[in-house]
Short mmCIF file of N, CA and C in Angstrom, two decimals:
data_model
loop_
_atom_site.label_atom_id
_atom_site.label_comp_id
_atom_site.label_asym_id
_atom_site.label_seq_id
_atom_site.Cartn_x
_atom_site.Cartn_y
_atom_site.Cartn_z
N MET J 942 63.10 -17.19 -31.58
CA MET J 942 63.12 -16.74 -30.09
C MET J 942 61.95 -15.67 -29.93
N THR J 943 61.24 -15.80 -28.91
CA THR J 943 60.18 -14.62 -28.94
C THR J 943 60.41 -13.97 -27.56
N LEU J 944 60.55 -12.55 -27.37
CA LEU J 944 60.90 -12.05 -26.30
C LEU J 944 59.63 -11.04 -25.92
N VAL J 945 58.97 -11.56 -24.99
CA VAL J 945 57.56 -10.72 -24.54
C VAL J 945 57.86 -10.03 -23.23
N CYS J 946 57.48 -8.59 -23.43
CA CYS J 946 57.78 -7.78 -22.22
C CYS J 946 56.71 -7.95 -21.06
N ALA J 947 57.16 -8.05 -19.79
CA ALA J 947 56.50 -8.41 -18.78
C ALA J 947 55.88 -7.25 -17.87
N ALA J 948 56.96 -6.22 -17.84
CA ALA J 948 56.58 -5.13 -17.26
C ALA J 948 56.39 -3.71 -17.88
N PRO J 949 55.56 -2.84 -17.59
CA PRO J 949 55.77 -1.65 -18.21
C PRO J 949 56.97 -0.96 -18.58
N THR J 950 57.99 -1.25 -17.41
CA THR J 950 59.20 -0.47 -17.46
C THR J 950 59.88 -1.03 -18.78
N SER J 951 59.55 -2.32 -19.35
CA SER J 951 60.27 -2.93 -20.62
C SER J 951 59.55 -2.37 -21.67
N ALA J 952 58.77 -1.74 -21.86
CA ALA J 952 57.75 -1.34 -23.09
C ALA J 952 57.90 0.13 -23.35
N VAL J 953 57.56 0.22 -24.60
CA VAL J 953 57.56 1.54 -25.24
C VAL J 953 56.02 2.11 -25.53
N SER J 954 55.60 3.20 -24.98
CA SER J 954 54.14 3.38 -25.09
C SER J 954 53.68 4.76 -25.44
N ASP J 955 52.67 4.95 -25.49
CA ASP J 955 52.24 6.15 -25.63
C ASP J 955 50.64 6.47 -25.74
N ASN J 956 50.06 7.48 -25.18
CA ASN J 956 48.56 7.47 -25.29
C ASN J 956 48.05 9.00 -25.49
N ALA J 957 46.83 9.28 -25.83
CA ALA J 957 46.25 10.37 -26.31
C ALA J 957 44.88 10.68 -25.84
N THR J 958 44.48 11.73 -25.75
CA THR J 958 43.03 11.62 -25.15
C THR J 958 42.29 12.79 -26.05
N ALA J 959 40.95 12.75 -25.98
CA ALA J 959 39.97 13.60 -26.57
C ALA J 959 38.55 13.53 -25.88
N LYS J 960 38.08 14.87 -25.62
CA LYS J 960 36.71 14.89 -24.84
C LYS J 960 35.45 14.35 -25.96
N LEU J 961 34.69 13.68 -25.58
CA LEU J 961 33.57 13.12 -26.57
C LEU J 961 32.53 14.20 -26.13
N PRO J 962 32.14 15.30 -27.15
CA PRO J 962 31.39 16.33 -26.82
C PRO J 962 29.70 15.91 -26.35
N GLY J 963 29.50 16.83 -25.23
CA GLY J 963 28.32 16.74 -24.66
C GLY J 963 28.14 15.42 -23.71
N THR J 964 29.20 14.92 -23.23
CA THR J 964 28.87 13.64 -22.53
C THR J 964 29.95 13.88 -20.89
N ARG J 965 30.87 14.57 -21.18
CA ARG J 965 31.92 14.65 -19.94
C ARG J 965 33.01 13.30 -20.22
N ALA J 966 32.70 12.82 -21.27
CA ALA J 966 33.46 11.33 -21.25
C ALA J 966 34.80 11.86 -21.88
N VAL J 967 35.69 10.92 -21.87
CA VAL J 967 37.02 11.11 -22.48
C VAL J 967 37.39 10.02 -23.09
N VAL J 968 37.89 10.13 -24.45
CA VAL J 968 38.28 8.73 -25.17
C VAL J 968 39.97 8.72 -25.09
N THR J 969 40.70 7.56 -24.98
CA THR J 969 41.88 7.47 -24.62
C THR J 969 42.30 6.41 -25.58
N ALA J 970 43.30 6.85 -26.54
CA ALA J 970 44.04 5.87 -27.31
C ALA J 970 45.38 5.61 -26.80
N ASN J 971 45.70 3.98 -26.76
CA ASN J 971 46.83 3.37 -26.11
C ASN J 971 47.50 2.92 -27.35
N ALA J 972 48.84 2.90 -27.30
CA ALA J 972 49.88 1.98 -28.21
C ALA J 972 50.57 1.64 -27.28
N TRP J 973 51.21 0.37 -27.34
CA TRP J 973 52.45 -0.25 -26.74
C TRP J 973 53.02 -1.25 -27.39
N HIS J 974 54.40 -1.61 -27.41
CA HIS J 974 55.00 -2.66 -27.66
C HIS J 974 56.24 -2.78 -26.79
N CYS J 975 56.64 -3.92 -27.08
CA CYS J 975 58.00 -4.33 -26.40
C CYS J 975 59.23 -3.29 -26.67
N ASN J 976 60.04 -3.29 -25.64
CA ASN J 976 61.22 -2.26 -26.03
C ASN J 976 62.25 -3.07 -26.56
N VAL J 977 62.56 -4.21 -26.11
CA VAL J 977 63.72 -5.15 -26.38
C VAL J 977 63.43 -6.46 -26.98
N TYR J 978 63.83 -6.82 -27.82
CA TYR J 978 63.26 -8.30 -28.40
C TYR J 978 64.54 -8.73 -29.43
N ALA J 979 64.58 -9.98 -29.59
CA ALA J 979 65.57 -10.60 -30.13
C ALA J 979 65.12 -11.29 -31.64
N ASP J 980 63.56 -11.48 -31.81
CA ASP J 980 63.14 -11.86 -32.99
C ASP J 980 62.07 -11.16 -33.28
N LYS J 981 61.00 -11.35 -32.48
CA LYS J 981 59.60 -10.88 -32.65
C LYS J 981 59.11 -9.88 -31.40
N CYS J 982 58.16 -9.30 -31.39
CA CYS J 982 57.75 -8.14 -30.52
C CYS J 982 56.27 -8.29 -30.37
N SER J 983 55.90 -8.32 -28.98
CA SER J 983 54.30 -8.12 -29.05
C SER J 983 54.08 -6.81 -28.77
N PHE J 984 52.73 -6.35 -29.33
CA PHE J 984 52.26 -5.41 -29.52
C PHE J 984 50.56 -5.20 -29.05
N LYS J 985 50.17 -3.65 -28.50
CA LYS J 985 48.82 -3.94 -28.25
C LYS J 985 48.36 -2.57 -28.25
N THR J 986 46.97 -2.04 -28.92
CA THR J 986 46.43 -0.91 -29.05
C THR J 986 45.02 -1.01 -27.94
N SER J 987 44.65 0.16 -27.82
CA SER J 987 43.32 -0.02 -27.26
C SER J 987 42.72 1.36 -27.24
N THR J 988 41.41 1.45 -27.14
CA THR J 988 40.66 2.45 -27.32
C THR J 988 39.49 2.52 -26.15
N LYS J 989 39.98 3.48 -25.11
CA LYS J 989 38.79 3.35 -24.01
C LYS J 989 38.02 4.63 -23.90
N VAL J 990 36.75 4.50 -23.34
CA VAL J 990 35.84 5.63 -22.92
C VAL J 990 35.68 5.87 -21.43
N ARG J 991 36.10 6.62 -20.85
CA ARG J 991 35.58 6.69 -19.31
C ARG J 991 35.03 8.13 -19.21
N LYS J 992 34.24 8.09 -17.81
CA LYS J 992 33.90 9.18 -17.59
C LYS J 992 34.37 9.23 -16.14
N GLY J 993 35.23 10.25 -15.80
CA GLY J 993 35.95 9.94 -14.41
C GLY J 993 36.80 8.99 -14.24
N LYS J 994 36.60 8.00 -13.47
CA LYS J 994 37.48 6.87 -13.33
C LYS J 994 36.50 5.57 -13.64
N ASN J 995 35.15 5.82 -14.14
CA ASN J 995 34.26 4.60 -14.74
C ASN J 995 34.27 4.67 -16.33
N PRO J 996 34.27 3.46 -16.61
CA PRO J 996 33.86 3.22 -17.84
C PRO J 996 32.70 3.69 -18.52
N PHE J 997 32.61 4.47 -19.49
CA PHE J 997 31.24 5.14 -20.33
C PHE J 997 31.09 4.30 -21.54
N LYS J 998 29.78 3.60 -21.54
CA LYS J 998 29.31 3.05 -22.76
C LYS J 998 28.94 3.78 -23.82
N ALA J 999 29.56 3.57 -24.92
CA ALA J 999 29.35 4.46 -25.98
C ALA J 999 28.74 3.62 -27.14
N SER J 1000 28.20 4.07 -28.07
CA SER J 1000 27.21 3.43 -29.39
C SER J 1000 28.35 2.61 -29.84
N LYS J 1001 29.66 3.04 -30.26
CA LYS J 1001 30.55 2.63 -31.07
C LYS J 1001 31.92 2.91 -30.57
N VAL J 1002 33.05 1.85 -30.25
CA VAL J 1002 34.27 2.35 -29.87
C VAL J 1002 35.09 1.54 -31.09
N SER J 1003 35.96 2.35 -31.87
CA SER J 1003 36.79 1.51 -32.99
C SER J 1003 38.24 1.65 -32.26
N ASN J 1004 39.00 1.03 -32.84
CA ASN J 1004 40.50 1.07 -32.58
C ASN J 1004 41.16 0.33 -34.17
N VAL J 1005 42.01 1.12 -34.80
CA VAL J 1005 42.81 0.93 -35.56
C VAL J 1005 44.49 0.68 -35.20
N ALA J 1006 45.03 -0.52 -35.27
CA ALA J 1006 46.43 -0.59 -34.70
C ALA J 1006 47.18 -0.48 -36.15
N THR J 1007 48.16 0.12 -36.32
CA THR J 1007 49.09 0.31 -37.54
C THR J 1007 50.45 0.13 -36.84
N VAL J 1008 51.11 -1.01 -37.28
CA VAL J 1008 52.36 -1.42 -36.87
C VAL J 1008 53.43 -1.35 -38.13
N LYS J 1009 54.45 -0.77 -37.94
CA LYS J 1009 55.51 -0.51 -38.89
C LYS J 1009 56.88 -0.92 -38.59
N ALA J 1010 57.51 -1.67 -39.35
CA ALA J 1010 59.23 -1.89 -39.03
C ALA J 1010 59.72 -0.81 -39.71
N ASN J 1011 60.69 -0.11 -38.88
CA ASN J 1011 61.49 1.03 -39.47
C ASN J 1011 63.12 0.48 -39.70
N GLY J 1012 63.67 0.72 -40.64
CA GLY J 1012 65.05 0.31 -40.99
C GLY J 1012 65.03 0.12 -42.59
N TRP J 1013 66.18 0.33 -42.99
CA TRP J 1013 66.44 0.01 -44.63
C TRP J 1013 66.23 -1.34 -44.95
N GLN J 1014 65.25 -1.53 -46.02
CA GLN J 1014 64.52 -2.47 -46.38
C GLN J 1014 63.93 -3.57 -45.43
N ALA J 1015 63.41 -2.97 -44.32
CA ALA J 1015 62.66 -3.44 -43.47
C ALA J 1015 61.32 -4.09 -44.10
N THR J 1016 60.66 -5.28 -43.43
CA THR J 1016 59.73 -6.07 -43.70
C THR J 1016 59.03 -6.43 -42.58
N LEU J 1017 57.89 -6.50 -42.44
CA LEU J 1017 56.94 -7.01 -41.36
C LEU J 1017 56.09 -7.97 -41.77
N SER J 1018 55.79 -8.75 -40.58
CA SER J 1018 54.72 -9.80 -40.72
C SER J 1018 53.96 -9.59 -39.30
N LEU J 1019 52.65 -9.72 -39.35
CA LEU J 1019 52.03 -9.92 -38.03
C LEU J 1019 51.15 -10.89 -37.53
N ALA J 1020 50.66 -11.38 -36.22
CA ALA J 1020 49.88 -12.37 -35.97
C ALA J 1020 49.23 -11.55 -34.96
N PRO J 1021 47.73 -11.27 -35.25
CA PRO J 1021 47.00 -11.81 -36.61
C PRO J 1021 47.60 -11.19 -37.69
N SER J 1022 47.23 -11.47 -38.85
CA SER J 1022 48.00 -10.93 -39.97
C SER J 1022 47.54 -9.27 -40.54
N GLY J 1023 46.28 -8.86 -40.34
CA GLY J 1023 45.98 -7.49 -40.60
C GLY J 1023 45.88 -7.25 -42.25
N THR J 1024 45.75 -6.10 -42.59
CA THR J 1024 45.83 -5.75 -43.76
C THR J 1024 47.25 -5.09 -44.22
N ARG J 1025 47.80 -5.40 -45.30
CA ARG J 1025 48.86 -5.05 -45.76
C ARG J 1025 49.04 -3.66 -46.19
N VAL J 1026 49.49 -2.54 -45.68
CA VAL J 1026 49.56 -1.19 -46.19
C VAL J 1026 50.76 -1.09 -47.03
N SER J 1027 52.10 -1.57 -46.72
CA SER J 1027 53.21 -1.62 -47.59
C SER J 1027 54.11 -2.88 -47.30
N GLU J 1028 55.13 -2.95 -47.59
CA GLU J 1028 56.13 -4.06 -47.37
C GLU J 1028 56.19 -4.29 -45.62
N ASN J 1029 56.39 -2.85 -45.33
CA ASN J 1029 56.88 -2.79 -43.84
C ASN J 1029 55.84 -2.31 -42.98
N THR J 1030 54.41 -2.24 -43.47
CA THR J 1030 53.50 -1.73 -42.53
C THR J 1030 52.07 -2.65 -42.50
N ARG J 1031 51.60 -2.81 -41.59
CA ARG J 1031 50.24 -3.56 -41.39
C ARG J 1031 49.41 -3.03 -40.37
N SER J 1032 48.10 -3.24 -40.72
CA SER J 1032 47.21 -2.34 -39.96
C SER J 1032 45.87 -3.58 -39.65
N ILE J 1033 45.32 -3.41 -38.54
CA ILE J 1033 44.14 -4.24 -38.07
C ILE J 1033 43.29 -3.20 -37.52
N SER J 1034 42.04 -3.51 -37.63
CA SER J 1034 40.88 -2.59 -37.07
C SER J 1034 39.64 -3.52 -36.24
N TRP J 1035 39.33 -2.94 -35.31
CA TRP J 1035 37.95 -3.56 -34.60
C TRP J 1035 37.18 -2.35 -34.04
N THR J 1036 35.97 -2.74 -34.20
CA THR J 1036 34.83 -2.09 -33.72
C THR J 1036 34.06 -2.73 -32.91
N ASN J 1037 33.68 -2.08 -31.62
CA ASN J 1037 32.73 -2.81 -30.63
C ASN J 1037 31.60 -1.71 -30.55
N THR J 1038 30.46 -2.33 -30.35
CA THR J 1038 29.17 -1.71 -30.27
C THR J 1038 28.71 -1.86 -28.82
N ASN J 1039 27.85 -0.62 -28.32
CA ASN J 1039 27.34 -0.72 -26.75
C ASN J 1039 28.41 -0.82 -25.62
N THR J 1040 29.58 -0.63 -25.47
CA THR J 1040 30.45 -0.88 -24.64
C THR J 1040 31.48 0.50 -24.76
N TRP J 1041 32.52 0.11 -23.68
CA TRP J 1041 33.46 1.36 -23.48
C TRP J 1041 35.14 1.02 -23.94
N ILE J 1042 35.36 -0.09 -24.82
CA ILE J 1042 36.69 -0.37 -24.86
C ILE J 1042 36.56 -1.18 -26.22
N SER J 1043 37.64 -0.95 -26.94
CA SER J 1043 38.15 -1.77 -28.14
C SER J 1043 39.67 -1.92 -28.09
N ASP J 1044 39.97 -3.13 -28.06
CA ASP J 1044 41.28 -3.45 -28.22
C ASP J 1044 41.73 -4.58 -29.30
N ILE J 1045 43.06 -4.18 -29.44
CA ILE J 1045 44.03 -5.35 -30.38
C ILE J 1045 45.10 -5.63 -29.85
N SER J 1046 45.78 -6.74 -30.00
CA SER J 1046 47.18 -7.20 -29.50
C SER J 1046 47.60 -8.53 -30.65
N GLY J 1047 48.65 -8.32 -30.53
CA GLY J 1047 49.44 -9.34 -31.40
C GLY J 1047 50.79 -9.45 -31.38
N VAL J 1048 51.59 -9.83 -32.16
CA VAL J 1048 53.16 -10.15 -32.28
C VAL J 1048 53.54 -9.60 -33.78
N ALA J 1049 54.12 -8.79 -33.64
CA ALA J 1049 55.02 -8.20 -34.98
C ALA J 1049 56.21 -9.11 -35.11
N ASP J 1050 56.85 -9.43 -36.34
CA ASP J 1050 57.86 -10.22 -36.70
C ASP J 1050 58.54 -9.15 -37.79
N PRO J 1051 59.24 -8.29 -37.25
CA PRO J 1051 60.11 -7.54 -38.17
C PRO J 1051 61.41 -8.28 -38.85
N GLY J 1052 61.60 -7.78 -40.12
CA GLY J 1052 62.82 -8.55 -40.62
C GLY J 1052 63.50 -7.58 -41.81
N GLY J 1053 64.56 -8.04 -42.39
CA GLY J 1053 65.00 -7.40 -43.73
C GLY J 1053 66.06 -6.23 -43.43
N SER J 1054 66.19 -5.97 -41.76
CA SER J 1054 67.43 -4.98 -41.88
C SER J 1054 67.87 -5.22 -40.35
N ILE J 1055 69.13 -4.87 -40.20
CA ILE J 1055 69.86 -5.04 -39.32
C ILE J 1055 69.21 -4.23 -37.91
N ASN J 1056 69.01 -3.20 -38.34
CA ASN J 1056 69.14 -2.11 -37.35
C ASN J 1056 67.34 -1.78 -37.45
N THR J 1057 66.50 -2.66 -37.13
CA THR J 1057 65.05 -2.58 -37.35
C THR J 1057 64.36 -2.10 -35.95
N SER J 1058 63.56 -1.12 -35.86
CA SER J 1058 62.67 -0.82 -34.75
C SER J 1058 61.27 -0.71 -35.21
N ILE J 1059 60.40 -0.69 -34.32
CA ILE J 1059 59.16 -0.79 -34.45
C ILE J 1059 58.44 0.41 -34.08
N THR J 1060 57.34 0.89 -34.69
CA THR J 1060 56.75 1.84 -34.44
C THR J 1060 55.09 1.46 -34.32
N THR J 1061 54.21 1.60 -33.36
CA THR J 1061 52.89 0.99 -33.35
C THR J 1061 52.07 2.15 -32.78
N CYS J 1062 51.02 2.42 -33.87
CA CYS J 1062 50.17 3.53 -33.69
C CYS J 1062 48.61 3.03 -33.23
N SER J 1063 47.89 3.88 -32.50
CA SER J 1063 46.49 3.35 -32.10
C SER J 1063 45.80 4.62 -32.34
N ASP J 1064 44.82 4.55 -33.51
CA ASP J 1064 43.83 5.28 -33.98
C ASP J 1064 42.48 4.98 -33.22
N GLY J 1065 42.24 5.71 -32.21
CA GLY J 1065 40.84 5.41 -31.68
C GLY J 1065 39.69 6.37 -31.92
N GLY J 1066 38.58 5.91 -31.69
CA GLY J 1066 37.29 6.54 -32.02
C GLY J 1066 36.19 6.17 -31.29
N ALA J 1067 35.12 7.14 -30.90
CA ALA J 1067 33.99 6.89 -29.99
C ALA J 1067 32.89 7.60 -30.66
N PHE J 1068 31.65 7.06 -30.83
CA PHE J 1068 30.56 7.60 -31.16
C PHE J 1068 29.12 7.60 -30.11
N LYS J 1069 28.85 8.64 -29.79
CA LYS J 1069 27.66 8.45 -28.80
C LYS J 1069 26.55 9.58 -29.20
N SER J 1070 25.37 9.13 -29.28
CA SER J 1070 24.22 10.32 -29.42
C SER J 1070 24.49 11.34 -30.50
N GLY J 1071 25.02 10.99 -31.38
CA GLY J 1071 25.15 11.90 -32.65
C GLY J 1071 26.63 12.63 -32.51
N THR J 1072 27.39 12.48 -31.71
CA THR J 1072 28.70 13.12 -31.58
C THR J 1072 29.78 11.73 -31.74
N LYS J 1073 30.92 12.33 -32.27
CA LYS J 1073 32.12 11.50 -32.28
C LYS J 1073 33.37 12.20 -31.85
N VAL J 1074 34.61 11.45 -31.83
CA VAL J 1074 35.64 11.69 -31.41
C VAL J 1074 36.74 11.05 -31.79
N PHE J 1075 37.86 11.53 -31.89
CA PHE J 1075 39.02 10.47 -32.33
C PHE J 1075 40.38 10.94 -31.64
N ALA J 1076 41.06 9.75 -31.19
CA ALA J 1076 42.52 10.32 -30.87
C ALA J 1076 43.48 9.47 -31.39
N SER J 1077 44.67 9.88 -31.46
CA SER J 1077 45.72 9.08 -32.09
C SER J 1077 46.85 9.10 -31.36
N ALA J 1078 47.54 7.87 -31.00
CA ALA J 1078 48.78 7.71 -30.18
C ALA J 1078 49.84 6.94 -31.09
N CYS J 1079 51.00 7.15 -30.84
CA CYS J 1079 52.09 6.19 -31.60
C CYS J 1079 53.21 6.27 -30.58
N ALA J 1080 53.62 4.83 -30.51
CA ALA J 1080 54.94 4.36 -29.62
C ALA J 1080 55.97 4.20 -30.80
N ASN J 1081 57.11 4.75 -30.50
CA ASN J 1081 58.41 4.79 -31.40
C ASN J 1081 59.60 4.20 -30.48
N GLY J 1082 59.90 3.07 -31.23
CA GLY J 1082 61.24 2.56 -30.58
C GLY J 1082 61.47 1.22 -30.83
#
């Protein structure tokens, strides 16, 4: 049984920002996953670059999603599969060029422990005109 969150009130989320030097643009890293699940849990991460309320085109925008199952002898599988960091942690990365956003989404399937929770982290970066910046956010729960 998969329980997917339909509204932000039923999600765990975090975000962080950093200024892209020399551009007045702000890079935001977002991490989100469902708060309540019976078997599997949806997750999403993104990196967005904005100048005020408007999208700001950067040379490169990257996002690394790291999902971890927490708990005694916890295990984790993801769809898409990602790179295995450890038995309970997977990582997926994506980089876009000449745009303002890079995002990743999928489904986490934790196992191996009765009291398993999920942590979803988003490490975002942007590059424009020789300058770069990074922001990191982690949703725990």
